[in-house]
PDB file of C-alpha atoms in Angstrom:
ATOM      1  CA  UNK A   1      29.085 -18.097  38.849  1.00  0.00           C
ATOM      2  CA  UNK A   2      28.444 -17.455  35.017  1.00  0.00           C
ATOM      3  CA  UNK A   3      26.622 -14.882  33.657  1.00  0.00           C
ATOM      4  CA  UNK A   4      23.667 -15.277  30.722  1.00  0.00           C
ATOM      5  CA  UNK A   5      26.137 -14.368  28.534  1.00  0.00           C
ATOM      6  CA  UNK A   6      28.470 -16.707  29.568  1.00  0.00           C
ATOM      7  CA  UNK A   7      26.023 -19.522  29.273  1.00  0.00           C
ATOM      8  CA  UNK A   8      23.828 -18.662  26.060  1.00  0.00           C
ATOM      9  CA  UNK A   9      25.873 -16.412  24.266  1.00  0.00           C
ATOM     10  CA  UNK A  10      25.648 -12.520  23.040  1.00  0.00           C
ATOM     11  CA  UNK A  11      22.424 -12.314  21.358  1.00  0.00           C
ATOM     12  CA  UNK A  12      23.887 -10.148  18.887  1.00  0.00           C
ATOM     13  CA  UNK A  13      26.407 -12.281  17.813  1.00  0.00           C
ATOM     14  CA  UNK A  14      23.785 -14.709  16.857  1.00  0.00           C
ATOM     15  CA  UNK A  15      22.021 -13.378  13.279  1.00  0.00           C
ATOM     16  CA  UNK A  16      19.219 -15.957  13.589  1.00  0.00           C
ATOM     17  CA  UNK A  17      18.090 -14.151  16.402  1.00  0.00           C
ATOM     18  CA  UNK A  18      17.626 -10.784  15.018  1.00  0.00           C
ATOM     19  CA  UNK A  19      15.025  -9.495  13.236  1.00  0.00           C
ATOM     20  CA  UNK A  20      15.490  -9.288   9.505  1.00  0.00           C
ATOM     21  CA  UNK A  21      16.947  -5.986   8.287  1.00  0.00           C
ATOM     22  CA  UNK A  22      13.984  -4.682   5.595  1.00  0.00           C
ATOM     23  CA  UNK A  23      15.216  -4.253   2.043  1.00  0.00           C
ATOM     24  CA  UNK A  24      14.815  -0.785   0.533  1.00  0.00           C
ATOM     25  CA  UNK A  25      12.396  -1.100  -2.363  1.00  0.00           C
ATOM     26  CA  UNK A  26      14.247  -1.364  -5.921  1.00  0.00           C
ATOM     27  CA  UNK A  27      11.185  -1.519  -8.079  1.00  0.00           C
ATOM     28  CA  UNK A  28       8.497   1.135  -8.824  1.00  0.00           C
ATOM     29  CA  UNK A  29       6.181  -2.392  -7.582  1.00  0.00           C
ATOM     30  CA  UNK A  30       8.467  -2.116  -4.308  1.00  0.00           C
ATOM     31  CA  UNK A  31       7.434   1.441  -4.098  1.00  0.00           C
ATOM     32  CA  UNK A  32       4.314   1.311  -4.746  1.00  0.00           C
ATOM     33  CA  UNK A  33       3.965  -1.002  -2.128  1.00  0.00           C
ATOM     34  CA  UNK A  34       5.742   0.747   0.417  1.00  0.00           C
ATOM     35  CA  UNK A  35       3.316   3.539  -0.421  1.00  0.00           C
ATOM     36  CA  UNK A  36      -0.046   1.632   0.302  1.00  0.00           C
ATOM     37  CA  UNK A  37       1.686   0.313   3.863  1.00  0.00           C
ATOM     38  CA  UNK A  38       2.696   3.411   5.254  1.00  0.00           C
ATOM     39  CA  UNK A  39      -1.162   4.797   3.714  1.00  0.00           C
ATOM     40  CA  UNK A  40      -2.454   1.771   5.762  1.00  0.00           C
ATOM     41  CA  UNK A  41      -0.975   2.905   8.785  1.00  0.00           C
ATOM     42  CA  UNK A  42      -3.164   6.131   9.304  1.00  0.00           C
ATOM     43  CA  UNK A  43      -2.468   6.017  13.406  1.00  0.00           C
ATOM     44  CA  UNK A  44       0.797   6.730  11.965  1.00  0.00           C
ATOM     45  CA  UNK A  45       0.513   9.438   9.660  1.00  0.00           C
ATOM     46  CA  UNK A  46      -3.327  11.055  10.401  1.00  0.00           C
ATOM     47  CA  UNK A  47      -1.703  13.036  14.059  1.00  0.00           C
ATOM     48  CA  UNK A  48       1.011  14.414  11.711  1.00  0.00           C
ATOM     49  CA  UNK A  49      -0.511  16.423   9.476  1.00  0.00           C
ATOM     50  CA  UNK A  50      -1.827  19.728   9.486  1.00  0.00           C
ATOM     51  CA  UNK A  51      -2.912  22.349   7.062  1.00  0.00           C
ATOM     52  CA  UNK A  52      -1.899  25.604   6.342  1.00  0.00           C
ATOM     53  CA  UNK A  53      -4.361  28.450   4.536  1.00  0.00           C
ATOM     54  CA  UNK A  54      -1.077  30.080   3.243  1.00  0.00           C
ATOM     55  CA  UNK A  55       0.812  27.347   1.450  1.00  0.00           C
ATOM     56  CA  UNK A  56       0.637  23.590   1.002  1.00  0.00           C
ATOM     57  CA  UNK A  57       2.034  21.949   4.224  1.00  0.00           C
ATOM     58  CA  UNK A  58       4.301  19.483   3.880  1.00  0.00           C
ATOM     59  CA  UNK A  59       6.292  16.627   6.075  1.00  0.00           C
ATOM     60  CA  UNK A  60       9.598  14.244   5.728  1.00  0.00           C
ATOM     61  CA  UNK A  61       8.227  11.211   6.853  1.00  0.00           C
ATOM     62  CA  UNK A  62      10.969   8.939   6.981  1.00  0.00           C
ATOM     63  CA  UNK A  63      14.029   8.872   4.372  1.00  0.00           C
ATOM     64  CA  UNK A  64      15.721   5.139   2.983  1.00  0.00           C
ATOM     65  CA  UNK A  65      18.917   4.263   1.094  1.00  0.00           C
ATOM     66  CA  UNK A  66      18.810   6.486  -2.058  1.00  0.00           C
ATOM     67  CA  UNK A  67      14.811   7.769  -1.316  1.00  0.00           C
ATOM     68  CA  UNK A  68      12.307   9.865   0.946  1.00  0.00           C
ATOM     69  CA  UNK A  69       8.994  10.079   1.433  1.00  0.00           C
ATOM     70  CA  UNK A  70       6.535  12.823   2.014  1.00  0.00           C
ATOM     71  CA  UNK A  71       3.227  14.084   3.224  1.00  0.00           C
ATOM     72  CA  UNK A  72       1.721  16.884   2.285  1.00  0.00           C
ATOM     73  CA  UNK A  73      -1.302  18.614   2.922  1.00  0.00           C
ATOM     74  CA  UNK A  74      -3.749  20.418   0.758  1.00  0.00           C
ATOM     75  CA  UNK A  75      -7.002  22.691   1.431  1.00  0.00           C
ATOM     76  CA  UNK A  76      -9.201  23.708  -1.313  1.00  0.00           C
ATOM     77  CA  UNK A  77      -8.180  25.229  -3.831  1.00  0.00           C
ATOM     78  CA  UNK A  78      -4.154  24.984  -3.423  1.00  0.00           C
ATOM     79  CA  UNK A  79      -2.059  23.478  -6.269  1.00  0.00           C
ATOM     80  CA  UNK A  80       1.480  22.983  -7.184  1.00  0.00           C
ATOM     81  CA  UNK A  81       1.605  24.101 -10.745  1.00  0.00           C
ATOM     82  CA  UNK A  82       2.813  22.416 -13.584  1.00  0.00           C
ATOM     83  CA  UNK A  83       6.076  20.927 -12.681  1.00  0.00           C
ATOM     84  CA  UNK A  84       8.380  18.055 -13.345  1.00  0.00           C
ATOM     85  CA  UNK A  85      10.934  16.099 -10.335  1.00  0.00           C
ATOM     86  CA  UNK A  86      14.110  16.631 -12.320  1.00  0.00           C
ATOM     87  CA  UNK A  87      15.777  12.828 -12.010  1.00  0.00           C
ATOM     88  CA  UNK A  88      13.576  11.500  -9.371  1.00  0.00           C
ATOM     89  CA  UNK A  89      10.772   8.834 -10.073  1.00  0.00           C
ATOM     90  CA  UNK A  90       7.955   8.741  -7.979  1.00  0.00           C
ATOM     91  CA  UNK A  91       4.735   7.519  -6.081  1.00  0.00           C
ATOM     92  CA  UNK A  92       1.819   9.907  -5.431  1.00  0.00           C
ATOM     93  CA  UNK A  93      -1.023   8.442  -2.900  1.00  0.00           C
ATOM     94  CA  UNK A  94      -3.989  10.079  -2.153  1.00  0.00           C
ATOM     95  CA  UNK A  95      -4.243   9.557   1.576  1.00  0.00           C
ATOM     96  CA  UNK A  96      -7.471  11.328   2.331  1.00  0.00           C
ATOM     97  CA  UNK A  97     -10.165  13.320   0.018  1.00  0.00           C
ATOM     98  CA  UNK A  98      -9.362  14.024  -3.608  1.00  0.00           C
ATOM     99  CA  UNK A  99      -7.195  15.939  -5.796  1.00  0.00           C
ATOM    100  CA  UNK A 100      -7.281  16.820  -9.538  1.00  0.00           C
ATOM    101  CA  UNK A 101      -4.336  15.766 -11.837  1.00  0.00           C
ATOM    102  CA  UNK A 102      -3.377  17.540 -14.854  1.00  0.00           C
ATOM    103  CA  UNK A 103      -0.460  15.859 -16.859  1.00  0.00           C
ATOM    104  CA  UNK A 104       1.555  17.677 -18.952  1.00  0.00           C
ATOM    105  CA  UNK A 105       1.450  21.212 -19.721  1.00  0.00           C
ATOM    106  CA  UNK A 106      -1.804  21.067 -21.295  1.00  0.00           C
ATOM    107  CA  UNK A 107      -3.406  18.137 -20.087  1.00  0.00           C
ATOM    108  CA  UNK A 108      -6.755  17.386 -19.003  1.00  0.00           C
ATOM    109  CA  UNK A 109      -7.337  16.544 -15.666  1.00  0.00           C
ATOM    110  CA  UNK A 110      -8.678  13.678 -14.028  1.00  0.00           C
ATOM    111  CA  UNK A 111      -9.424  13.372  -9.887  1.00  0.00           C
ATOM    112  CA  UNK A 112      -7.397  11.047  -7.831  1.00  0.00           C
ATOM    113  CA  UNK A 113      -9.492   9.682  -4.758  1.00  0.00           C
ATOM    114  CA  UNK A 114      -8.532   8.290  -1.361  1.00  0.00           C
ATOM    115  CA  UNK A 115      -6.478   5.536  -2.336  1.00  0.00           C
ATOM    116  CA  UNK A 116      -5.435   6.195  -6.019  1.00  0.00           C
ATOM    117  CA  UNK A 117      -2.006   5.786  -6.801  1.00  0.00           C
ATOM    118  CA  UNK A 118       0.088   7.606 -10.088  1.00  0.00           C
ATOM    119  CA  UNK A 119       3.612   6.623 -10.108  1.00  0.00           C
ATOM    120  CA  UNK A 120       6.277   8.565 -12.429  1.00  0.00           C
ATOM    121  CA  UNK A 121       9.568   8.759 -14.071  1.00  0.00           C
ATOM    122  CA  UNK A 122      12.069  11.812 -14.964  1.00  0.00           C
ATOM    123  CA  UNK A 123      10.260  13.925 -17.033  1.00  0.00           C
ATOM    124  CA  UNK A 124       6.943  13.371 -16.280  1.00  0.00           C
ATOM    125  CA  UNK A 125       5.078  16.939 -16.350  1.00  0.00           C
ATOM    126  CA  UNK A 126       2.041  17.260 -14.225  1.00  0.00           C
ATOM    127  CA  UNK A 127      -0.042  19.792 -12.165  1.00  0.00           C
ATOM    128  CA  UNK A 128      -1.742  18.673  -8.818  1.00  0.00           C
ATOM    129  CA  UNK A 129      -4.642  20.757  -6.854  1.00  0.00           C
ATOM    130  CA  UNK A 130      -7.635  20.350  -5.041  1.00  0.00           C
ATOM    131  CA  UNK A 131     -10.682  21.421  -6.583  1.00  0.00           C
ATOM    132  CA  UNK A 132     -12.387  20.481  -4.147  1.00  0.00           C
ATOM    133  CA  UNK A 133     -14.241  21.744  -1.345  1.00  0.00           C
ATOM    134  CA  UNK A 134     -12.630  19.170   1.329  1.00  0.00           C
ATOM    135  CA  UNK A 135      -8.947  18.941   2.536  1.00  0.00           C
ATOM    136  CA  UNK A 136      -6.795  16.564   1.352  1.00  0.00           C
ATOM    137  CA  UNK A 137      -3.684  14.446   2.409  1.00  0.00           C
ATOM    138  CA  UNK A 138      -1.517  12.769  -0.177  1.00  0.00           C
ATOM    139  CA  UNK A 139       2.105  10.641   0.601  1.00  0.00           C
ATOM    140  CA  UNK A 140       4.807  10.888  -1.935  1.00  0.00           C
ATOM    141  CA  UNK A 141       8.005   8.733  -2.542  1.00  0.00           C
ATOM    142  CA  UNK A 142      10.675  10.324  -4.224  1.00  0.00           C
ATOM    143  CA  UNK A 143      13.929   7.996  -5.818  1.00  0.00           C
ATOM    144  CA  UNK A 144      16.350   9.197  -5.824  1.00  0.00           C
ATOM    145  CA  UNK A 145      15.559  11.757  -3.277  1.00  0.00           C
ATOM    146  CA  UNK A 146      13.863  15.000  -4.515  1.00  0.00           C
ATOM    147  CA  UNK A 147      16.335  18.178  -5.420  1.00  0.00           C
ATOM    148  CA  UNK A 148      14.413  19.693  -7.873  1.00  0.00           C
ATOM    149  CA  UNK A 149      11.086  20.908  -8.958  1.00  0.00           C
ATOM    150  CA  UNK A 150      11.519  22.355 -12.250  1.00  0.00           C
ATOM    151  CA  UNK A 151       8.072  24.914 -13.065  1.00  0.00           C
ATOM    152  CA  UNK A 152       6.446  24.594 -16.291  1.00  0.00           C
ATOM    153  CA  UNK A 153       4.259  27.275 -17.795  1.00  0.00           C
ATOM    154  CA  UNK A 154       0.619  25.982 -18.446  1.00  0.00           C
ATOM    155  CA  UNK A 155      -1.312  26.414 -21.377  1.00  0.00           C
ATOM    156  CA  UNK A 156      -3.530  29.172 -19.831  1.00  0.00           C
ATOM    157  CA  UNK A 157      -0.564  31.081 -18.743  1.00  0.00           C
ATOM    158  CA  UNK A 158       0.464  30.780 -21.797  1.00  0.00           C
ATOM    159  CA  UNK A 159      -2.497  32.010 -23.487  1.00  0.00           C
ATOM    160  CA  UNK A 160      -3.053  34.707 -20.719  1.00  0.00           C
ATOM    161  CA  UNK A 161       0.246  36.136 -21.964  1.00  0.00           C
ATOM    162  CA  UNK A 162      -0.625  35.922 -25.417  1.00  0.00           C
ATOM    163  CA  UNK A 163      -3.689  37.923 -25.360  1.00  0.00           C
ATOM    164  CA  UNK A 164      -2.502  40.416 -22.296  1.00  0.00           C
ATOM    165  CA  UNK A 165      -1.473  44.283 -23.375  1.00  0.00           C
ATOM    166  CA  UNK A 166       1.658  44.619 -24.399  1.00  0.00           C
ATOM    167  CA  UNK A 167       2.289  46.100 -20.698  1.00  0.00           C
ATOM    168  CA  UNK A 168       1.212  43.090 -18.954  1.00  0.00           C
ATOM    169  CA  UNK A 169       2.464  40.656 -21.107  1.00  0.00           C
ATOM    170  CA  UNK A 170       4.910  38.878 -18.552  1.00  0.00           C
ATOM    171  CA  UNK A 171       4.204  35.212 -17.674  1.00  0.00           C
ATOM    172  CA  UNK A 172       3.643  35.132 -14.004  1.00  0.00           C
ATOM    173  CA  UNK A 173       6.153  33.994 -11.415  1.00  0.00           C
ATOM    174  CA  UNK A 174       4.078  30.816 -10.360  1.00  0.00           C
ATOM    175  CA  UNK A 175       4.312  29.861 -14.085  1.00  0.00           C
ATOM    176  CA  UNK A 176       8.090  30.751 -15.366  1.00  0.00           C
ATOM    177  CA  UNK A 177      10.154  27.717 -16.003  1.00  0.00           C
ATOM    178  CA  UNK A 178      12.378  27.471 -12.729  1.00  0.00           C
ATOM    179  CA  UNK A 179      12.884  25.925  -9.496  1.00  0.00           C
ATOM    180  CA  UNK A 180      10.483  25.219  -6.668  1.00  0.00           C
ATOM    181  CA  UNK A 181      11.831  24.350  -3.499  1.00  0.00           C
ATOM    182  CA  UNK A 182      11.725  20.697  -2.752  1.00  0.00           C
ATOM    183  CA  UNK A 183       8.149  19.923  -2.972  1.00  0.00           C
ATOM    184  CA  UNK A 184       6.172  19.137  -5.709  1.00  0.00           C
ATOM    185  CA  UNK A 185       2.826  16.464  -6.388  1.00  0.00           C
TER     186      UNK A 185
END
């Protein structure tokens, strides 16, 4: 008596058979992309978020050859401060409500609504926060994966130290150039 196998073959030995193995994005289009489909699956993402009144929350969602990708959560009035992503490039998505943009260290800021997309290379400054009175949700790709978060000092900082007494002159933690953890907007 012959088995399945015997008589059709090992499925797995047959390529035709399998499902196609998804290519990694290569392109900041690819990533874009990828962004707005995993933003489209909010039965996905929506029942793994939560927010924290201490600190932005935030969430590896999945990780890919050479990138990861995030989601973070942010209640009014949080912000990340004026950073940059060392090497990475990136793909911020505002998932749900809106958050303000500020790019560069003395930029002006603009909102970003459900659905607005910025994508970035190296280098690119920016400060991210919700000024509004709603929480919001945003998804961010990081390539190559995020191991930096180099802190800028802002232009108020700046000015608040210029104008301080001499005793209180020091720039302020939050804004001294240095290194953030891993997350960043």
């Amino acid at each position: 008596m012959n088995s399945d196998v015997q008589i059709a073959g090992d499925p797995l030995d047959i390529p035709h058979l399998l499902p196609p193995v998804p290519a990694h994005p290569s392109t900041v289009s690819a990533f874009a992309g990828l962004a707005r489909t995993i933003a489209a699956d909010r039965d996905g993402w929506a029942p793994l978020v939560r927010y924290d009144a201490t600190s932005r929350w935030y969430h590896r969602l999945r990780t890919g050859p050479g990138y990861e990708v995030w989601l973070l959560s942010w209640v009014p009035g949080q912000g990340s401060g004026a950073h940059d992503h060392g090497r990475s490039s990136g793909v911020l998505t505002v998932l749900q409500g809106e958050l303000t943009e500020r790019v560069g260290t003395r930029g002006v800021g603009h909102t970003l609504r459900a659905g607005a997309q910025r994508v970035f290379a190296p280098g690119y400054v920016h400060d991210v926060v919700n000024d509004s009175l709603e929480p919001a949700v945003s998804l961010h790709i990081y390539f190559p994966g995020l191991t930096e978060m180099p802190l800028h000092p802002t232009q108020s900082a700046e000015l608040s130290a210029a104008t301080a007494p001499a005793a209180a002159s020091s720039v302020p933690p939050a804004a001294a150039p240095g290194t953030l953890g891993v997350m960043g907007g």
